mmCIF file of C-alpha atoms in Angstrom:
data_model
loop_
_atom_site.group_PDB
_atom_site.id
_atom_site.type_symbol
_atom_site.label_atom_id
_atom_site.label_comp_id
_atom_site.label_asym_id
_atom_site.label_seq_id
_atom_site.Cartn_x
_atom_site.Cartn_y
_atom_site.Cartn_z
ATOM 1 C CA UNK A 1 -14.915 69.316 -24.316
ATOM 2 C CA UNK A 2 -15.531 67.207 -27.373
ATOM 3 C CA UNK A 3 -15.603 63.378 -26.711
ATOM 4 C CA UNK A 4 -12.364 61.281 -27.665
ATOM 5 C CA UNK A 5 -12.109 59.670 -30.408
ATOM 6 C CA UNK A 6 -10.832 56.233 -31.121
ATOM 7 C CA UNK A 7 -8.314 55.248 -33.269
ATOM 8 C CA UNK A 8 -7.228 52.113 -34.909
ATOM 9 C CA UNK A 9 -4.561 51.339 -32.430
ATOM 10 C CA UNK A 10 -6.753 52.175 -29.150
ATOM 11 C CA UNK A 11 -10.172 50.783 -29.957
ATOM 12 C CA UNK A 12 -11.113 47.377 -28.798
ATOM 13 C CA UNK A 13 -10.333 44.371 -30.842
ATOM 14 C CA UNK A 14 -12.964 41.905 -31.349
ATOM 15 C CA UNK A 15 -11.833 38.126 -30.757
ATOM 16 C CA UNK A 16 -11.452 36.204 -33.533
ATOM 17 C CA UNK A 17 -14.273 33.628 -34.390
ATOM 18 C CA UNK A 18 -13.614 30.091 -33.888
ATOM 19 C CA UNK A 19 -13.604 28.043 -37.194
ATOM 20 C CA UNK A 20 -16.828 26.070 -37.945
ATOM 21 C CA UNK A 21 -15.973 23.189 -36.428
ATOM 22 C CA UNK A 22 -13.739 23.721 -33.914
ATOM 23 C CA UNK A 23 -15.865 23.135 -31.106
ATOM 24 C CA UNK A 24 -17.471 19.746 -32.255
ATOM 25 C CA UNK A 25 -13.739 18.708 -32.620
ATOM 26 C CA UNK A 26 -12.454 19.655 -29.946
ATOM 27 C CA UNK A 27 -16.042 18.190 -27.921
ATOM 28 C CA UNK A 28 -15.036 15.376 -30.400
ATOM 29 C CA UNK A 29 -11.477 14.829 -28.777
ATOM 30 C CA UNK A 30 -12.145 15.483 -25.200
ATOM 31 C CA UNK A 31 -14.969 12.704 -24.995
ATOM 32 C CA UNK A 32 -12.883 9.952 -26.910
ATOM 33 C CA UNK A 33 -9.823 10.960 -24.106
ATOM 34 C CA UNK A 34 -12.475 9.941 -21.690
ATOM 35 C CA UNK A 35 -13.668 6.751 -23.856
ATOM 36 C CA UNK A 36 -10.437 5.495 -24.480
ATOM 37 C CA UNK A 37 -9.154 5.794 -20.469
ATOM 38 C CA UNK A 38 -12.180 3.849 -19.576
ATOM 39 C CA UNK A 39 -11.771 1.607 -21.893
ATOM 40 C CA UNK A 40 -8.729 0.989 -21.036
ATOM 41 C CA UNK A 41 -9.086 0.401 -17.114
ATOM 42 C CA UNK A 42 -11.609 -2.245 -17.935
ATOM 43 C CA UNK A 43 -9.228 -4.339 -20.443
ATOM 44 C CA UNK A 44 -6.595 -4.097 -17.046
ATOM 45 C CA UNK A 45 -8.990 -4.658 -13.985
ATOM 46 C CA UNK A 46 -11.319 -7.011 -16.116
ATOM 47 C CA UNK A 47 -9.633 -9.974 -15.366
ATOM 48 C CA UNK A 48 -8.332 -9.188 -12.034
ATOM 49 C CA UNK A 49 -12.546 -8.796 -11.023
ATOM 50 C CA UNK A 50 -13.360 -11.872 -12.563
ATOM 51 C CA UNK A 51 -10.675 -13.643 -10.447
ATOM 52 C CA UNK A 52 -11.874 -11.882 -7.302
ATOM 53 C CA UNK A 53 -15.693 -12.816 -7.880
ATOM 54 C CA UNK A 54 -14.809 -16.458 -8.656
ATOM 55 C CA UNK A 55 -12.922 -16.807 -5.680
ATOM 56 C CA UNK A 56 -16.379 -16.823 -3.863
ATOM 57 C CA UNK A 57 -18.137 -19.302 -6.303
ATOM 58 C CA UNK A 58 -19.168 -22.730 -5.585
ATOM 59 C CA UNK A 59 -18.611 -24.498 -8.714
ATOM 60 C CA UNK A 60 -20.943 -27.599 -9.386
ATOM 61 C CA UNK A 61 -17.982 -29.696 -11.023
ATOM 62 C CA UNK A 62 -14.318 -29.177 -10.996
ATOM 63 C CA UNK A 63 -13.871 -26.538 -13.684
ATOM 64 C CA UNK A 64 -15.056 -22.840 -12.048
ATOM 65 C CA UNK A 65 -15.710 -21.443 -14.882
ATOM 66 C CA UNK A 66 -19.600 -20.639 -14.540
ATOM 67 C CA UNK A 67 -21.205 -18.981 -11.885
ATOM 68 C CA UNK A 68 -22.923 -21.199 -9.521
ATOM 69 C CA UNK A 69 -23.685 -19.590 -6.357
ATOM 70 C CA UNK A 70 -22.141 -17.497 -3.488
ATOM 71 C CA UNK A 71 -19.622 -19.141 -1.351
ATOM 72 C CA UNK A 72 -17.141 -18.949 1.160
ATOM 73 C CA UNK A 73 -15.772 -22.788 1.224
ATOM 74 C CA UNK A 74 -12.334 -22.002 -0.583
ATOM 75 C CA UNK A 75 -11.380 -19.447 1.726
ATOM 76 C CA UNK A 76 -11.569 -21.256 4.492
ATOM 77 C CA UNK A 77 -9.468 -23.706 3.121
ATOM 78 C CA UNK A 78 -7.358 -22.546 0.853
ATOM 79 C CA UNK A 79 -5.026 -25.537 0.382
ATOM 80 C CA UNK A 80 -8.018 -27.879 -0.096
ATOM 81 C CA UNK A 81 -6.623 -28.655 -3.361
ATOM 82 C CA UNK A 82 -3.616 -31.125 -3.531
ATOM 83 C CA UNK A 83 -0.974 -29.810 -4.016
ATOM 84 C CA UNK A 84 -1.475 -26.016 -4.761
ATOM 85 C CA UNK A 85 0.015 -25.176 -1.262
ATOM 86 C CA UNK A 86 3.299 -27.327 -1.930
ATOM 87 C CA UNK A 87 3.938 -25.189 -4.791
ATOM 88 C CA UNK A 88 2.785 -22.186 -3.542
ATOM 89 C CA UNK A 89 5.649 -22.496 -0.669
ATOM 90 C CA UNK A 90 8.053 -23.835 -3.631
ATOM 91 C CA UNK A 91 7.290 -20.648 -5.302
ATOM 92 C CA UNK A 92 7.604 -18.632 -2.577
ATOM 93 C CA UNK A 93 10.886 -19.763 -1.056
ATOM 94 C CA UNK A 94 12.476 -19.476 -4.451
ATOM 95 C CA UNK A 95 11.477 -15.755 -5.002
ATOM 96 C CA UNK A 96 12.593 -14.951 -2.022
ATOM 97 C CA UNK A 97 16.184 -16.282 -2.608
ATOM 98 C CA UNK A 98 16.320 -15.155 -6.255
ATOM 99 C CA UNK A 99 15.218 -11.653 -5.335
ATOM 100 C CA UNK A 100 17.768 -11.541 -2.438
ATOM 101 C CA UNK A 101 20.526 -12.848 -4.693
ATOM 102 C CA UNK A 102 19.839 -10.646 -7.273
ATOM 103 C CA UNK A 103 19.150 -7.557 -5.183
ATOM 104 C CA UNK A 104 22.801 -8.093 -4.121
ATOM 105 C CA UNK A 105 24.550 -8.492 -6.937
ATOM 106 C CA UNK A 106 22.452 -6.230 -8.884
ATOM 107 C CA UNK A 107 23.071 -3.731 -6.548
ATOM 108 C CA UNK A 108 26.947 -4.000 -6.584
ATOM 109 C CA UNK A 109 27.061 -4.329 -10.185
ATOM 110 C CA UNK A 110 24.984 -0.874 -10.775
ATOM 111 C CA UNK A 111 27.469 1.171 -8.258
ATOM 112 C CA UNK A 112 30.399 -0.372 -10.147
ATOM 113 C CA UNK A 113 28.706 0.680 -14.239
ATOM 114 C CA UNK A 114 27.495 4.303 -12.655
ATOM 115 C CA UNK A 115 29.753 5.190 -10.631
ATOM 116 C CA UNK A 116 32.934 3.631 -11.361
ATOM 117 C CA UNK A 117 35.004 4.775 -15.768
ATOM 118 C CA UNK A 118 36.711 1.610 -17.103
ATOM 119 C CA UNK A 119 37.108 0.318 -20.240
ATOM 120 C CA UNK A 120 34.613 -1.469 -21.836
ATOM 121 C CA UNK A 121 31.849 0.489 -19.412
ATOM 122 C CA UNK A 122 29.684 1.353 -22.882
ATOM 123 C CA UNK A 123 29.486 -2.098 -23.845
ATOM 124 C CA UNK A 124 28.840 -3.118 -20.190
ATOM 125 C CA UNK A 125 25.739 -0.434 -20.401
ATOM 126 C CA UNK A 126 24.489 -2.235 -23.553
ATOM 127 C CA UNK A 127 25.214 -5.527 -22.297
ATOM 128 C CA UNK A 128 22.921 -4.928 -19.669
ATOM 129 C CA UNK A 129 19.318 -4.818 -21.624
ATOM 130 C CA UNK A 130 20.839 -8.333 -23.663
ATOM 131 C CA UNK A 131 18.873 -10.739 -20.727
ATOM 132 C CA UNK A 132 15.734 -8.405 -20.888
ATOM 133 C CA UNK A 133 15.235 -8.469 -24.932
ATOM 134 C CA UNK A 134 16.083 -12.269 -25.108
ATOM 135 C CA UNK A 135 13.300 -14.443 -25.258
ATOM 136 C CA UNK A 136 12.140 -16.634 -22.342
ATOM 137 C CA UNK A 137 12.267 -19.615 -24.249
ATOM 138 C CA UNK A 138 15.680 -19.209 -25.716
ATOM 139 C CA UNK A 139 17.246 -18.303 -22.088
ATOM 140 C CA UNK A 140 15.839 -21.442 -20.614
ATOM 141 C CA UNK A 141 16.741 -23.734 -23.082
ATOM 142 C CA UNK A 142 20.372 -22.199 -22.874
ATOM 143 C CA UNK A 143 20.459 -22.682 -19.565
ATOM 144 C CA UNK A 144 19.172 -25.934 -19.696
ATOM 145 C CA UNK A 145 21.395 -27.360 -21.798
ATOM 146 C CA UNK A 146 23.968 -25.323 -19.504
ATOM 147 C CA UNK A 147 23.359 -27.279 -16.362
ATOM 148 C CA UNK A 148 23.734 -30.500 -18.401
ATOM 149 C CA UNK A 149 27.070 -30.365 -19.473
ATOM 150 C CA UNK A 150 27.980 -29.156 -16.290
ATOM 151 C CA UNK A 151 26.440 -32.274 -15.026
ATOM 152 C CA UNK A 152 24.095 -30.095 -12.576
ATOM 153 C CA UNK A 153 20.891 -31.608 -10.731
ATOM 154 C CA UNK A 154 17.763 -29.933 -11.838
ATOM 155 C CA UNK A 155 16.031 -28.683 -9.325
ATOM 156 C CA UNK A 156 15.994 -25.895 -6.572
ATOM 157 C CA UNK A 157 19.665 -24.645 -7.563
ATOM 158 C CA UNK A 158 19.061 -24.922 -10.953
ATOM 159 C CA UNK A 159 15.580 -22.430 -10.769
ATOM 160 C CA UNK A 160 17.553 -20.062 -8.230
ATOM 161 C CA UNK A 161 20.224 -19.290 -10.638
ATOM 162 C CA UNK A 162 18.155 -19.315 -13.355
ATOM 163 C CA UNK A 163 15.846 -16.763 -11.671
ATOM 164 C CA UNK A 164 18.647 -14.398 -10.569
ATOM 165 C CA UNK A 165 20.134 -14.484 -14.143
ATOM 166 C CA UNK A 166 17.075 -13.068 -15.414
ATOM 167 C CA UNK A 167 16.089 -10.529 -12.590
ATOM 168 C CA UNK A 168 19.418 -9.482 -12.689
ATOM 169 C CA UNK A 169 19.330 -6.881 -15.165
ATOM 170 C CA UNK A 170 16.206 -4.808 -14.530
ATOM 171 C CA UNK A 171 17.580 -4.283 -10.631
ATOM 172 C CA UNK A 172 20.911 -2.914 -12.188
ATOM 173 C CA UNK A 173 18.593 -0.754 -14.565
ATOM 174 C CA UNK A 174 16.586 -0.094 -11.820
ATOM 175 C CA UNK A 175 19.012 1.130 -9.499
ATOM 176 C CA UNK A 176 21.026 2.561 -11.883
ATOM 177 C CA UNK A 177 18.855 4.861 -12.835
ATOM 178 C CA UNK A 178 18.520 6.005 -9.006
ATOM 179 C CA UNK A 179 22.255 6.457 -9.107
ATOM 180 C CA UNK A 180 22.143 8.942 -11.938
ATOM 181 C CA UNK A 181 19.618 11.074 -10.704
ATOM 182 C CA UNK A 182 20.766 11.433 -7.096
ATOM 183 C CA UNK A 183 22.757 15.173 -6.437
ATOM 184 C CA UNK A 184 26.564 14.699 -6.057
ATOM 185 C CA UNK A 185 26.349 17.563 -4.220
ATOM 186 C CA UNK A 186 24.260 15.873 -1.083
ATOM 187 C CA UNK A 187 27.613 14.037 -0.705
ATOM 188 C CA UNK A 188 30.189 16.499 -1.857
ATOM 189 C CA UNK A 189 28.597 18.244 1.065
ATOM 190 C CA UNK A 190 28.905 15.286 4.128
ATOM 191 C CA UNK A 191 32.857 15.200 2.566
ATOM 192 C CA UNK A 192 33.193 18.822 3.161
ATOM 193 C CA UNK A 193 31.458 18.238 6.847
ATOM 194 C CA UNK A 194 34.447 15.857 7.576
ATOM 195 C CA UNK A 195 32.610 12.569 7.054
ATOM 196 C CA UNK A 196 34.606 9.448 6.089
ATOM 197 C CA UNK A 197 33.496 7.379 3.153
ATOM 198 C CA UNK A 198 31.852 4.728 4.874
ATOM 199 C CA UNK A 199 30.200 7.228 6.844
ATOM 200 C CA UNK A 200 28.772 9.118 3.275
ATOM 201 C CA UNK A 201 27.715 6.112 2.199
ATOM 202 C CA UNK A 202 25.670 4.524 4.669
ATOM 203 C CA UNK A 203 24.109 8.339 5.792
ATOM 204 C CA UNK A 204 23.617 10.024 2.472
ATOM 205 C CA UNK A 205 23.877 7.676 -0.279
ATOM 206 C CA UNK A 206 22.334 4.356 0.619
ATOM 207 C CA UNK A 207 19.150 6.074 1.773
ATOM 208 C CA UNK A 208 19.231 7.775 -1.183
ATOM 209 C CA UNK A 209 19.219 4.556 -3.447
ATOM 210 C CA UNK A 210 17.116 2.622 -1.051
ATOM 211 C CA UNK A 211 13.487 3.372 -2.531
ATOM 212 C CA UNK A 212 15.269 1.944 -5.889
ATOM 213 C CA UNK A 213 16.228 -1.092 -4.627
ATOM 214 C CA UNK A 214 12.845 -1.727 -3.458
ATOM 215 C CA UNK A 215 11.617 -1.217 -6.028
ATOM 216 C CA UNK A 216 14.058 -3.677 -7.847
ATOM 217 C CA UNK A 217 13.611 -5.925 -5.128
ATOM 218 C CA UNK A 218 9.444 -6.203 -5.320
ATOM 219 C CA UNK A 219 9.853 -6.545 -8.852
ATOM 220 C CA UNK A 220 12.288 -9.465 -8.841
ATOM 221 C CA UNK A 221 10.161 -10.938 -6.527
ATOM 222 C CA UNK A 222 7.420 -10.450 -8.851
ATOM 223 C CA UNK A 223 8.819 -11.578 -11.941
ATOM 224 C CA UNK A 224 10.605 -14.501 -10.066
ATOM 225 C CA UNK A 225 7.190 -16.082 -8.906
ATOM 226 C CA UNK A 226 5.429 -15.321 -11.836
ATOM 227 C CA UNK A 227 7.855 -16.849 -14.459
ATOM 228 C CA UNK A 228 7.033 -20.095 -15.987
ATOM 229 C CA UNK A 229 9.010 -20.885 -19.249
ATOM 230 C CA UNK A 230 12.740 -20.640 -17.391
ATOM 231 C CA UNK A 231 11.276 -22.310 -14.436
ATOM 232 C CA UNK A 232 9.954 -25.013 -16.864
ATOM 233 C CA UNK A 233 13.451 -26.038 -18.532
ATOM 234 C CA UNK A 234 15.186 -25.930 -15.289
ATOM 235 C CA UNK A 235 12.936 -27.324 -12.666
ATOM 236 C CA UNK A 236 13.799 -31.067 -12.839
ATOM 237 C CA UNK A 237 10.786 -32.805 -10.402
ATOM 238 C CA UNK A 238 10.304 -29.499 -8.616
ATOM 239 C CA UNK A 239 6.620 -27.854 -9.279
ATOM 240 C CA UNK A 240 6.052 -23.918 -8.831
ATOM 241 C CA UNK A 241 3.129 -22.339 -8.335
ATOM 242 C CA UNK A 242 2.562 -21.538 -12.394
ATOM 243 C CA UNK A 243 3.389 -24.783 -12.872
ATOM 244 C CA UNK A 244 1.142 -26.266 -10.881
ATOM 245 C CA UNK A 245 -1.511 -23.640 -12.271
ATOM 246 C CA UNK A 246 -0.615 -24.726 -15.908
ATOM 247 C CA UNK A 247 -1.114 -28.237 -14.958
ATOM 248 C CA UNK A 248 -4.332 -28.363 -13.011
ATOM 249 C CA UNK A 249 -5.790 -25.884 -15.889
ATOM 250 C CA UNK A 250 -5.679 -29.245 -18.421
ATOM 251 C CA UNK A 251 -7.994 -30.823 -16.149
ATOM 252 C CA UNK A 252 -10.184 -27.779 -14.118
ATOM 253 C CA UNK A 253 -8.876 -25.137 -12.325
ATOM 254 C CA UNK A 254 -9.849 -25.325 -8.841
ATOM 255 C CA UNK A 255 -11.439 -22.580 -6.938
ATOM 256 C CA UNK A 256 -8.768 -22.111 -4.500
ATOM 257 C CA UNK A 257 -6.307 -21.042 -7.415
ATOM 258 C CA UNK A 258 -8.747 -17.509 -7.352
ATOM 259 C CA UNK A 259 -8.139 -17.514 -3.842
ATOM 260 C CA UNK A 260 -4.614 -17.428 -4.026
ATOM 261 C CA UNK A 261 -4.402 -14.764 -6.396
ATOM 262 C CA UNK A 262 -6.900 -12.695 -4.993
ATOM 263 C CA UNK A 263 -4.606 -12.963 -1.549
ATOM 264 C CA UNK A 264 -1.604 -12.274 -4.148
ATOM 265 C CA UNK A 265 -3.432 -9.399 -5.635
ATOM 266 C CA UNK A 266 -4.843 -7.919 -1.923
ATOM 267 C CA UNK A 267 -0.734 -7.775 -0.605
ATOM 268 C CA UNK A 268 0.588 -6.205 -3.738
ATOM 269 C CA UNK A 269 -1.623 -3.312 -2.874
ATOM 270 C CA UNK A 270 -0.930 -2.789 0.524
ATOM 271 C CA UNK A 271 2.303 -2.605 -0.449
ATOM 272 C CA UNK A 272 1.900 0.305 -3.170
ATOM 273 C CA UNK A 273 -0.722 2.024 -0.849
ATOM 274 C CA UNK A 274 1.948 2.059 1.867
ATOM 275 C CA UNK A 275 4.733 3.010 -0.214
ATOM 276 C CA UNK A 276 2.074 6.154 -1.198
ATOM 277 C CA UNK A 277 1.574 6.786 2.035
ATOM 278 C CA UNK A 278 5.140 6.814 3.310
ATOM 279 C CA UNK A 279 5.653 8.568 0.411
ATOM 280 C CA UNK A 280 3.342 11.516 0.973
ATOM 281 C CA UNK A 281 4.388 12.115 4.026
ATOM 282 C CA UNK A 282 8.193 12.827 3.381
ATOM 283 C CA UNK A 283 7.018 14.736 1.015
ATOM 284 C CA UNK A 284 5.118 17.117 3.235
ATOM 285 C CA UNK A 285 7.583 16.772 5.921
ATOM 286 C CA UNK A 286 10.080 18.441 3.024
#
């Protein structure tokens, strides 16, 4: 039997050649991925390591800004500064009212734009983003000169509100967007199983939209504490804790201000590494 014979269509094609360069680009591109990722972790956890190191200096004046020597004296007493404490509890009080005040009405006002047709609803939508694109300074001014023709005290009241009116939009946003991408379905389906409203609600759709309004509610918190150009119109005598930061920092920043934000810094990630954890674990149990 004579061998067979290949033809054009059955014999093996050889792969084409790669281009001359090709593989010193694409080495090229790969490698500068890597470069620029680095690079960019550094510029973010840069400052949050020099904070953290500091925290342990012993400065030889007031201003910790040069390493002096290893040191545990500001962590055992943190509020050996005057007045950082004060405003740290100042601070803290009034995040946690402006986050729950804004959580609330946030809340409401996101079930009544996404779930709710009336007129006017697209220029409620736009309406929305106005507080987030405005500038700092212009809102606080407004506000300030707000609260004097009302003939308003500045003070706690006047930072509450002010903090609320400017959380308020990114928890509507926030749990807005959990609104639209929950499954009608999940309660179409309780309705069908003879559940009442309130029953729907509270069983399907609240736990639903609950890891959104967390997550609305951490980041009012977060943006509450950490604001200082409202809080500066509209605080009257009162002092946050930027304030008091932007004050001491004309004179020396003291080493317990690292302290403080290292604590900051250690409880915002226990919270995300629980929230991963949690999580991770609903979504194996799925």
């Amino acid at each position: 039997m004579s061998a067979p014979t290949l033809t054009k269509s059955t014999a093996p094609s050889t792969p084409p050649r790669p281009k001359a360069g090709m593989g010193v680009g694409r080495w090229i591109r790969d490698r500068l991925v890597a470069v620029v990722g680095i690079v960019a972790l550094l510029y973010m956890f840069a400052p949050i390591f020099v904070v953290i190191v500091f925290s342990f200096n012993k400065p030889v004046g007031k201003y910790n800004l040069v390493w002096n020597r290893f040191s545990f004296d500001a962590w055992t007493n943190p509020c050996g500064a005057s007045g950082l404490c004060d405003s740290l509890v100042t601070s803290l009080w009034i995040g946690v009212v402006a986050t729950l005040g804004a959580v609330i009405i946030g809340t409401l006002a996101a079930f009544a734009i996404g779930r709710h047709r009336f007129r006017g609803q697209a220029t409620a939508n736009v309406l929305v983003f106005l507080p987030m694109a405005t500038p700092e300074v212009v809102a606080g001014s407004s506000l300030l000169t707000l609260f004097l023709n009302l003939g308003v005290p500045l003070g706690y009241t006047t930072i509450v509100i002010a903090h609320i009116m400017f959380c308020l939009s990114f928890v509507i946003v926030t749990v807005k967007a959990r609104l639209a991408g929950m499954d009608p379905r999940l309660e179409q389906a309780a309705m069908d199983l003879y559940a009442n409203p309130r029953q729907t609600f509270w069983r399907i759709t609240f736990p639903l939209v609950l890891p959104g309004i967390v997550s609305a509610a951490m980041l009012s918190f977060s943006l509450s504490f950490d604001d200082f150009i409202i809080t500066n119109f509209n605080s009257g005598s009162r002092v946050t804790f930027p304030m008091y930061v932007w004050g001491v920092a004309q004179r020396g920043v003291p080493v317990q201000v690292n302290v403080v934000g290292t604590a900051m810094m250690l409880v915002a990630l226990v919270f995300v590494v629980s929230g991963r954890v949690v999580g991770s674990r609903r979504n194996r149990l799925k």
